[in-house]
mmCIF file of C-alpha atoms in Angstrom:
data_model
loop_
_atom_site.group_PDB
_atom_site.id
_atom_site.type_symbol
_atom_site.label_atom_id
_atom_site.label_comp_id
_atom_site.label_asym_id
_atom_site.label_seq_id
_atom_site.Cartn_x
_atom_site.Cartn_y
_atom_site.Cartn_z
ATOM 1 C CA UNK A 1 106.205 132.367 239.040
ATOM 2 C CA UNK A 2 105.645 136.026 240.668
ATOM 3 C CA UNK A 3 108.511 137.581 242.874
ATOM 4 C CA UNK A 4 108.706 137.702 246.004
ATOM 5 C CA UNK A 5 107.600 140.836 247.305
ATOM 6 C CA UNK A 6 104.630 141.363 244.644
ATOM 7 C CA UNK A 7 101.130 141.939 245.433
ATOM 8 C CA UNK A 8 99.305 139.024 246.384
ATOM 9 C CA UNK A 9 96.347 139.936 243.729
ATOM 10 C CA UNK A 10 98.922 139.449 240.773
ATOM 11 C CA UNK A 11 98.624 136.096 240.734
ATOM 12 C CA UNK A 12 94.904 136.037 241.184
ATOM 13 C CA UNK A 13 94.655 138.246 238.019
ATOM 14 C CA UNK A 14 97.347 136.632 235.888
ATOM 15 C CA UNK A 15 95.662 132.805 236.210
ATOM 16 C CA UNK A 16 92.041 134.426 235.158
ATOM 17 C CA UNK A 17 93.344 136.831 232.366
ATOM 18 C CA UNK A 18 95.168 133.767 231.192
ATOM 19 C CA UNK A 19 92.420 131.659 231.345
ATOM 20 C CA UNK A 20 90.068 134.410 229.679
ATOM 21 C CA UNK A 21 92.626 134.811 226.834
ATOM 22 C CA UNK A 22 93.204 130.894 226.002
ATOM 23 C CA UNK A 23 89.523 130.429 225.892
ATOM 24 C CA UNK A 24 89.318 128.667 229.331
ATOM 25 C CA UNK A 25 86.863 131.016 230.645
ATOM 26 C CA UNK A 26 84.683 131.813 227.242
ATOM 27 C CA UNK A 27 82.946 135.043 226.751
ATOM 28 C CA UNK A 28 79.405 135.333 228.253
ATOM 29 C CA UNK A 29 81.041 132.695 230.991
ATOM 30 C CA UNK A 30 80.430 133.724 234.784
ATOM 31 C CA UNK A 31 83.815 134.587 236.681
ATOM 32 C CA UNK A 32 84.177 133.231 239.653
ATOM 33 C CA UNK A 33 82.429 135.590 242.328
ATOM 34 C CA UNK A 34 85.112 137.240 244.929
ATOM 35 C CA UNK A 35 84.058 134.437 247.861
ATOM 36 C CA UNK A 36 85.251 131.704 245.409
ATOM 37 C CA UNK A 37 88.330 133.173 244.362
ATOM 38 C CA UNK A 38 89.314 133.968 248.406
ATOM 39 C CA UNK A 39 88.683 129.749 248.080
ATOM 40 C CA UNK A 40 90.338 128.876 245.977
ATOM 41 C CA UNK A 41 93.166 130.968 245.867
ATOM 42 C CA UNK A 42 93.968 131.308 249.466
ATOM 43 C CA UNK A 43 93.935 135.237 249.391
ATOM 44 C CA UNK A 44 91.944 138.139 251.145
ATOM 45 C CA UNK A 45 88.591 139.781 250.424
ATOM 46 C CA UNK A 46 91.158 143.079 249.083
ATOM 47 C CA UNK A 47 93.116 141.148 246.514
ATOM 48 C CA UNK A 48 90.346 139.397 245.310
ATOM 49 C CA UNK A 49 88.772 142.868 244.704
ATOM 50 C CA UNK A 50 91.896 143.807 243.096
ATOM 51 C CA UNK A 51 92.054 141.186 240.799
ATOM 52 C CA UNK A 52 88.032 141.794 239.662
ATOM 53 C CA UNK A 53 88.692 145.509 239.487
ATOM 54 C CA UNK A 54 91.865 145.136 236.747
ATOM 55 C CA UNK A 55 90.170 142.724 234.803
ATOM 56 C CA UNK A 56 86.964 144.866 234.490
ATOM 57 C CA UNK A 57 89.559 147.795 233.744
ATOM 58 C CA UNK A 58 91.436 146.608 231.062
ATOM 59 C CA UNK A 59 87.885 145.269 229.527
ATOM 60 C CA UNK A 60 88.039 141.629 229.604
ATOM 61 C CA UNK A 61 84.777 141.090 232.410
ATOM 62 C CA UNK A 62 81.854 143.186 233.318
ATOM 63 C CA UNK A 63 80.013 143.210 236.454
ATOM 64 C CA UNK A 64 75.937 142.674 236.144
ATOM 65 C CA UNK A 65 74.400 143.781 238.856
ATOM 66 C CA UNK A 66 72.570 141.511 241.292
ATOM 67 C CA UNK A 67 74.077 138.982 238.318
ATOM 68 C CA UNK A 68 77.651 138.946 239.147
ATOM 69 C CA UNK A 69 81.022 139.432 236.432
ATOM 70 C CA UNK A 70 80.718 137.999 233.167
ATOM 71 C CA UNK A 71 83.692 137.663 230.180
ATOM 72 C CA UNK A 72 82.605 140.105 227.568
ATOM 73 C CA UNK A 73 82.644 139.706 223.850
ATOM 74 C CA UNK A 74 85.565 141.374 222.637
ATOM 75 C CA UNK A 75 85.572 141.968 218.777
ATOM 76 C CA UNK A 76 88.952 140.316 217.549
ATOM 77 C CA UNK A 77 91.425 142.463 216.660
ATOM 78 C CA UNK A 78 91.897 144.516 213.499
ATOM 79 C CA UNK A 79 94.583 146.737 212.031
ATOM 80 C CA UNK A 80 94.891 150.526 211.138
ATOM 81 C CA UNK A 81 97.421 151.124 208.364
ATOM 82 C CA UNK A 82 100.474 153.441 209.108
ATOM 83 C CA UNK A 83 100.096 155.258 205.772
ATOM 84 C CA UNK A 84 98.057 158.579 206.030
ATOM 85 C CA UNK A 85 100.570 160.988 206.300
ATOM 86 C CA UNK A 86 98.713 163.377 204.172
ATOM 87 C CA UNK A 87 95.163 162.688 205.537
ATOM 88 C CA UNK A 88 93.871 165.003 208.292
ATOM 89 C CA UNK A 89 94.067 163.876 212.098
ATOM 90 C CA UNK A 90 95.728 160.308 211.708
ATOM 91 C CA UNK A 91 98.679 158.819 210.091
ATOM 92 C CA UNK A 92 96.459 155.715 210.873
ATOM 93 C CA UNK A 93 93.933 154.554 208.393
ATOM 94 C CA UNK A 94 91.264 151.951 208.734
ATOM 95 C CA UNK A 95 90.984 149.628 206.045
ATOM 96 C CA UNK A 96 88.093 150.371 204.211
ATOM 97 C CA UNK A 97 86.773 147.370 202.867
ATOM 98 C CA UNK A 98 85.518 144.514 205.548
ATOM 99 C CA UNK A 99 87.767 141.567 206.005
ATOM 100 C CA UNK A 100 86.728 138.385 205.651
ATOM 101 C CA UNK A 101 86.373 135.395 208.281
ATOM 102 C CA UNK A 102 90.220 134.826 209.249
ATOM 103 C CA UNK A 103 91.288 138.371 208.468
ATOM 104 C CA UNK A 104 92.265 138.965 205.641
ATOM 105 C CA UNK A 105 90.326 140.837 202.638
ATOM 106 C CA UNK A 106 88.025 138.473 201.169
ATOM 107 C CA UNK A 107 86.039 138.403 197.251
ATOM 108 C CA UNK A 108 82.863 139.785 199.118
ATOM 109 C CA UNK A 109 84.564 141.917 201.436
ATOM 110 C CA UNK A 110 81.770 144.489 201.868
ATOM 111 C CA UNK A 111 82.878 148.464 201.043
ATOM 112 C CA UNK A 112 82.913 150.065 204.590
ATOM 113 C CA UNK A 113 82.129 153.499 205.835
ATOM 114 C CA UNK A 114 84.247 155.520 207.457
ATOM 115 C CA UNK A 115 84.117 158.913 208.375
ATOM 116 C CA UNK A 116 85.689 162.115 210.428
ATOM 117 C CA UNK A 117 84.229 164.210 212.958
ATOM 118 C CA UNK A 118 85.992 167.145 213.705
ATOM 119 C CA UNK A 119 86.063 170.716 215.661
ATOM 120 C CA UNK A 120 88.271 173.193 215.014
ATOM 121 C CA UNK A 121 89.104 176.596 217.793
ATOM 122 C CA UNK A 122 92.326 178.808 219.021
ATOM 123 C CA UNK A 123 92.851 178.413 222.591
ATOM 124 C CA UNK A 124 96.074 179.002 224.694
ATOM 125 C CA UNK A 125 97.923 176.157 224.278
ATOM 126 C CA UNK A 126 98.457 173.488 227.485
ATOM 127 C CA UNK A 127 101.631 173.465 229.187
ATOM 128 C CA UNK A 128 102.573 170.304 227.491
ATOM 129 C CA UNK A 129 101.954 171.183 224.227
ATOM 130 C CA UNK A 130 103.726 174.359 224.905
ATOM 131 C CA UNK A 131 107.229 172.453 225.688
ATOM 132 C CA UNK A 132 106.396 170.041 222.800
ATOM 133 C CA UNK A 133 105.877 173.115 220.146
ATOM 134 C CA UNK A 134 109.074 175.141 221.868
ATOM 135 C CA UNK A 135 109.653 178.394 220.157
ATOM 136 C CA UNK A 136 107.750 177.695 217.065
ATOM 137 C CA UNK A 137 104.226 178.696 219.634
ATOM 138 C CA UNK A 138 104.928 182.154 217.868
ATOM 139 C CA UNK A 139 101.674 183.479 219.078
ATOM 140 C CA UNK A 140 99.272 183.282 222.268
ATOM 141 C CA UNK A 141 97.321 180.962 220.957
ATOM 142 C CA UNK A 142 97.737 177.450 219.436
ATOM 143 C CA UNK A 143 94.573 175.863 216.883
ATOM 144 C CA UNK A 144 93.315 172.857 218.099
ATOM 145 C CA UNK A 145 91.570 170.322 215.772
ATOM 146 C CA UNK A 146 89.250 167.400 217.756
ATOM 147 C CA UNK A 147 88.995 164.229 215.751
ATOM 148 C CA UNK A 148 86.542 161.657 216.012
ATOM 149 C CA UNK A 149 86.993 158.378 213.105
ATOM 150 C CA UNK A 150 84.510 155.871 213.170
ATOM 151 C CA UNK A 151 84.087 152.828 210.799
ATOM 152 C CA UNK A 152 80.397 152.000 209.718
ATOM 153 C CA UNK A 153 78.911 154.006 213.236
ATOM 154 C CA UNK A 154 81.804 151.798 215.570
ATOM 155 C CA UNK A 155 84.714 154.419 216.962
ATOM 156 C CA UNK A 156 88.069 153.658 216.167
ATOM 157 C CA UNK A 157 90.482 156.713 217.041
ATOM 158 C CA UNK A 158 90.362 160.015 218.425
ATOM 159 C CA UNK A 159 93.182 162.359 217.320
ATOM 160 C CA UNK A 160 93.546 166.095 218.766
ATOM 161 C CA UNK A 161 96.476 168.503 217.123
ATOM 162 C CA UNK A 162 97.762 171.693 217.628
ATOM 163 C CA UNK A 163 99.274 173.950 215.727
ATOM 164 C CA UNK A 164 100.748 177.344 216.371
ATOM 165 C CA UNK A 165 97.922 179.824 215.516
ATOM 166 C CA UNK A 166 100.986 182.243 213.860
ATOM 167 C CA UNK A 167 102.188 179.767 211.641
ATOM 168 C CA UNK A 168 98.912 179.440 209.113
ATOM 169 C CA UNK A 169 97.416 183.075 210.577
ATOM 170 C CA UNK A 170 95.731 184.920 207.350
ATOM 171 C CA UNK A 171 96.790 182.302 205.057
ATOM 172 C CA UNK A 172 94.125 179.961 203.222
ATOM 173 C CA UNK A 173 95.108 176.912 205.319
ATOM 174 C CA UNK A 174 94.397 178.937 208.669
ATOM 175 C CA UNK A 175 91.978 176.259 209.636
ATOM 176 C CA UNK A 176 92.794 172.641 208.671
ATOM 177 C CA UNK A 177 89.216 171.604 207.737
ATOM 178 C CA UNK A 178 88.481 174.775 205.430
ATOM 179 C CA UNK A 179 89.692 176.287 202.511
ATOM 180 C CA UNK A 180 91.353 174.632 199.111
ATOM 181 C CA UNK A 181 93.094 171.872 201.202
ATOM 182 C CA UNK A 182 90.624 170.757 203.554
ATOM 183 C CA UNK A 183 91.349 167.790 204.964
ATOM 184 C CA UNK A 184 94.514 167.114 202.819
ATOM 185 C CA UNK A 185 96.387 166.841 205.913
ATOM 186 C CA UNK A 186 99.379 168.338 208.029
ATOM 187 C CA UNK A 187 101.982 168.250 205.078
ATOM 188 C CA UNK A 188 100.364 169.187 202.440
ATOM 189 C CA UNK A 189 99.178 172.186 204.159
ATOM 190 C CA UNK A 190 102.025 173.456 205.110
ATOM 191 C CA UNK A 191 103.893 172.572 202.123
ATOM 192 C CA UNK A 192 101.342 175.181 200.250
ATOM 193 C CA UNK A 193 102.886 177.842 202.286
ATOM 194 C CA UNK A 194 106.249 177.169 201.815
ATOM 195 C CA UNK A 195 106.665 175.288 205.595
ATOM 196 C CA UNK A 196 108.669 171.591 203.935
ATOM 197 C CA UNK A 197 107.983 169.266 206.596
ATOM 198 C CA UNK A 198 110.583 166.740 206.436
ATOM 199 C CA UNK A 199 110.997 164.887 209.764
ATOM 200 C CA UNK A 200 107.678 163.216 211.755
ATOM 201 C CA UNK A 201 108.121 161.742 215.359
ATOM 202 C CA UNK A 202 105.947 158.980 216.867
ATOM 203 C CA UNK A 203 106.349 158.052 220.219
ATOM 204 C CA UNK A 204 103.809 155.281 221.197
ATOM 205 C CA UNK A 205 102.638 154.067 225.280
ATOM 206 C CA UNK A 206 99.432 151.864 226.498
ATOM 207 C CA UNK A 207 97.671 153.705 228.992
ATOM 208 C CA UNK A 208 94.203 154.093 231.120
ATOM 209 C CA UNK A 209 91.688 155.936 228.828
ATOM 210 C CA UNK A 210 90.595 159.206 230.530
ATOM 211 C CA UNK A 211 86.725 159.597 231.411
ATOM 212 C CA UNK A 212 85.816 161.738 228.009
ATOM 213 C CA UNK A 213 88.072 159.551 225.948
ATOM 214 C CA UNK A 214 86.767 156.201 227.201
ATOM 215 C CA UNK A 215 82.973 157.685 226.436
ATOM 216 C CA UNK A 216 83.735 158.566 222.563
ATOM 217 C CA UNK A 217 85.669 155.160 221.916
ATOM 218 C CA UNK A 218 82.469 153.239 223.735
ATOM 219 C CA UNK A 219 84.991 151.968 226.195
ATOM 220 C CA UNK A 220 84.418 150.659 229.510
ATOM 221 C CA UNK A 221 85.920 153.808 232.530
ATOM 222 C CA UNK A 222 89.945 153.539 232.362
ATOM 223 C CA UNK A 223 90.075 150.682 229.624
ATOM 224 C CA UNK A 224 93.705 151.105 228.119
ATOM 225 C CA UNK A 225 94.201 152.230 225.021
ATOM 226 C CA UNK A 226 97.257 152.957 222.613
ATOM 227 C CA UNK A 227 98.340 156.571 222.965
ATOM 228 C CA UNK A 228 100.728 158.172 220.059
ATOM 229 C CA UNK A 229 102.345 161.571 220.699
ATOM 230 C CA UNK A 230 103.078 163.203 217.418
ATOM 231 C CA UNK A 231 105.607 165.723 216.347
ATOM 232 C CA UNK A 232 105.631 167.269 212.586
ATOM 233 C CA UNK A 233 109.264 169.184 212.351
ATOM 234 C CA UNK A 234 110.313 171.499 209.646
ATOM 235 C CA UNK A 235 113.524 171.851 209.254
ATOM 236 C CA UNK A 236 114.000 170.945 213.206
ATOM 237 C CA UNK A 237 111.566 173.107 213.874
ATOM 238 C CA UNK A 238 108.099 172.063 215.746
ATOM 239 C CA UNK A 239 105.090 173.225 213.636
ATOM 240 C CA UNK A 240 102.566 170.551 214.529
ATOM 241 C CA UNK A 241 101.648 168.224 217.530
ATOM 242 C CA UNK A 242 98.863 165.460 218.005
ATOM 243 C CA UNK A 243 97.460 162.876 220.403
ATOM 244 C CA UNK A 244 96.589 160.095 219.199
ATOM 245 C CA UNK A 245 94.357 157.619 221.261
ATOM 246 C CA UNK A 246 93.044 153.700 219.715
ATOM 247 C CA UNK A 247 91.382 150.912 221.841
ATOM 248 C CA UNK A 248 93.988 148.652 222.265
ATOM 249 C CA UNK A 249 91.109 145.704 222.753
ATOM 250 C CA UNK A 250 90.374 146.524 218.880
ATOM 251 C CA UNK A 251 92.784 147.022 217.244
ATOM 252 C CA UNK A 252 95.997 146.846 216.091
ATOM 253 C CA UNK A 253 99.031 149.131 214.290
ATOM 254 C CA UNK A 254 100.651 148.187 211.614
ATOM 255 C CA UNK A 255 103.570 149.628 209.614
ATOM 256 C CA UNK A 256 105.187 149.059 206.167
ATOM 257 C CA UNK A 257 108.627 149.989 205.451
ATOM 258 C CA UNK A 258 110.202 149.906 202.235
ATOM 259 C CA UNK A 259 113.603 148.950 201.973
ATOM 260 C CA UNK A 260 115.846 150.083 199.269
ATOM 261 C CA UNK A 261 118.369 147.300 197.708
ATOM 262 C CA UNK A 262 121.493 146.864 199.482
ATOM 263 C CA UNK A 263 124.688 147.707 197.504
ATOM 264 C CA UNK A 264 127.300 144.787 197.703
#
């Protein structure tokens, strides 16, 4: 039961997400139109609106015009792998091979291809990545890498770093898609120079996609997504920062930790 005090449309939009998730209202099934949920909710033309809007946000309807709003097909959700530390972009790997029916990897589970796009410049670094870096933006400029992994043509994640342009400057891992360690990754990179990463931070939040990220991740305008702010220390120090951005309709993150034995 909503509080007292909350906005009428919550209720209207908790009763149809519900029924949308449990399979009440099926995908490809009309939603009710904005006169019948005035009826038969006893609220306004605005929170009925509301309630349409949010849904069609977060990606569970989509209007058709002249048509009405319609449950869409939403691809059950899969899971990207926390263990890519040394790949470029993303700790968070796809599983390359296509599950099977309920899941799980199957005998025919058919080899999948995935692949990066990426883009590589020095620009002056944002405000926000400038407080994130701290002291270790030793120069003007920060390089940016743009990220785009997709899994057999389908968009999963788009990752963005930074790093401080001084840091790598006239080295051979200057630019983290060229050289001897291409694509090898943040750590392995700097390791080659002598920077020994030893601490990563992940800080995770759901949010609206933004207009550009919404268009590469073939999402419906403001659809949330999973959004992971990265920090790769060195000795305490800052020397590499990434966004992180996954359709949260799609997928899922999973992690593995392995735990040591336990002395009596």
């Amino acid at each position: 039961m909503g509080r007292s005090g909350s906005p009428v449309y919550l209720r209207v939009l908790e009763d149809l997400r519900m029924r949308i998730r449990e399979g009440l209202l099926a995908p490809g099934a009309r939603v009710p139109s904005r006169n019948a949920i005035i009826a038969r909710y006893g609220v306004g033309e605005t929170a009925a609106k509301h309630a349409l809007q949010v849904l069609a946000t977060e990606g569970l309807i989509e209007a058709r015009a002249g048509s009405g709003s319609y449950v869409r097909q939403v691809p059950g959700h899969r899971h990207l792998e926390h263990d890519r530390l040394h790949y470029p972009g993303s700790p968070f790997g796809v599983d390359e091979t296509e599950p099977a029916g309920d899941g799980t990897p199957g005998d025919h589970a058919a080899a999948r291809k995935v692949t990066w796009e990426h883009q590589t410049e020095h620009v002056a670094p944002p405000a926000a990545i400038l407080r994130r870096l701290g002291s270790s933006a030793a120069t003007a400029l920060v390089t940016v890498t743009r990220y785009l992994l997709t899994a057999d043509g389908e968009p999963v994640q788009l990752a963005t770093s930074y790093e401080p342009a001084g840091l790598t400057e006239g080295t051979s891992v200057a630019l983290p898609e060229q050289g001897p360690l291409a694509g090898r990754g943040v750590i392995e990179r700097m390791a080659s120079i002598g920077i020994i990463i030893d601490q990563v931070l992940e800080e995770l939040t759901v949010r609206q996609s933004l207009l550009a990220e919404a268009d590469a991740l073939a999402l419906p305008a403001g659809a949330p997504v999973l959004h992971i702010e990265r920090l790769h220390l060195s000795a305490g120090e800052p020397v590499e920062t990434a966004d992180i951005v996954i359709p949260s309709d799609r997928f899922r993150l999973r992690y593995r930790f392995a735990i040591g034995g336990i002395a009596p």
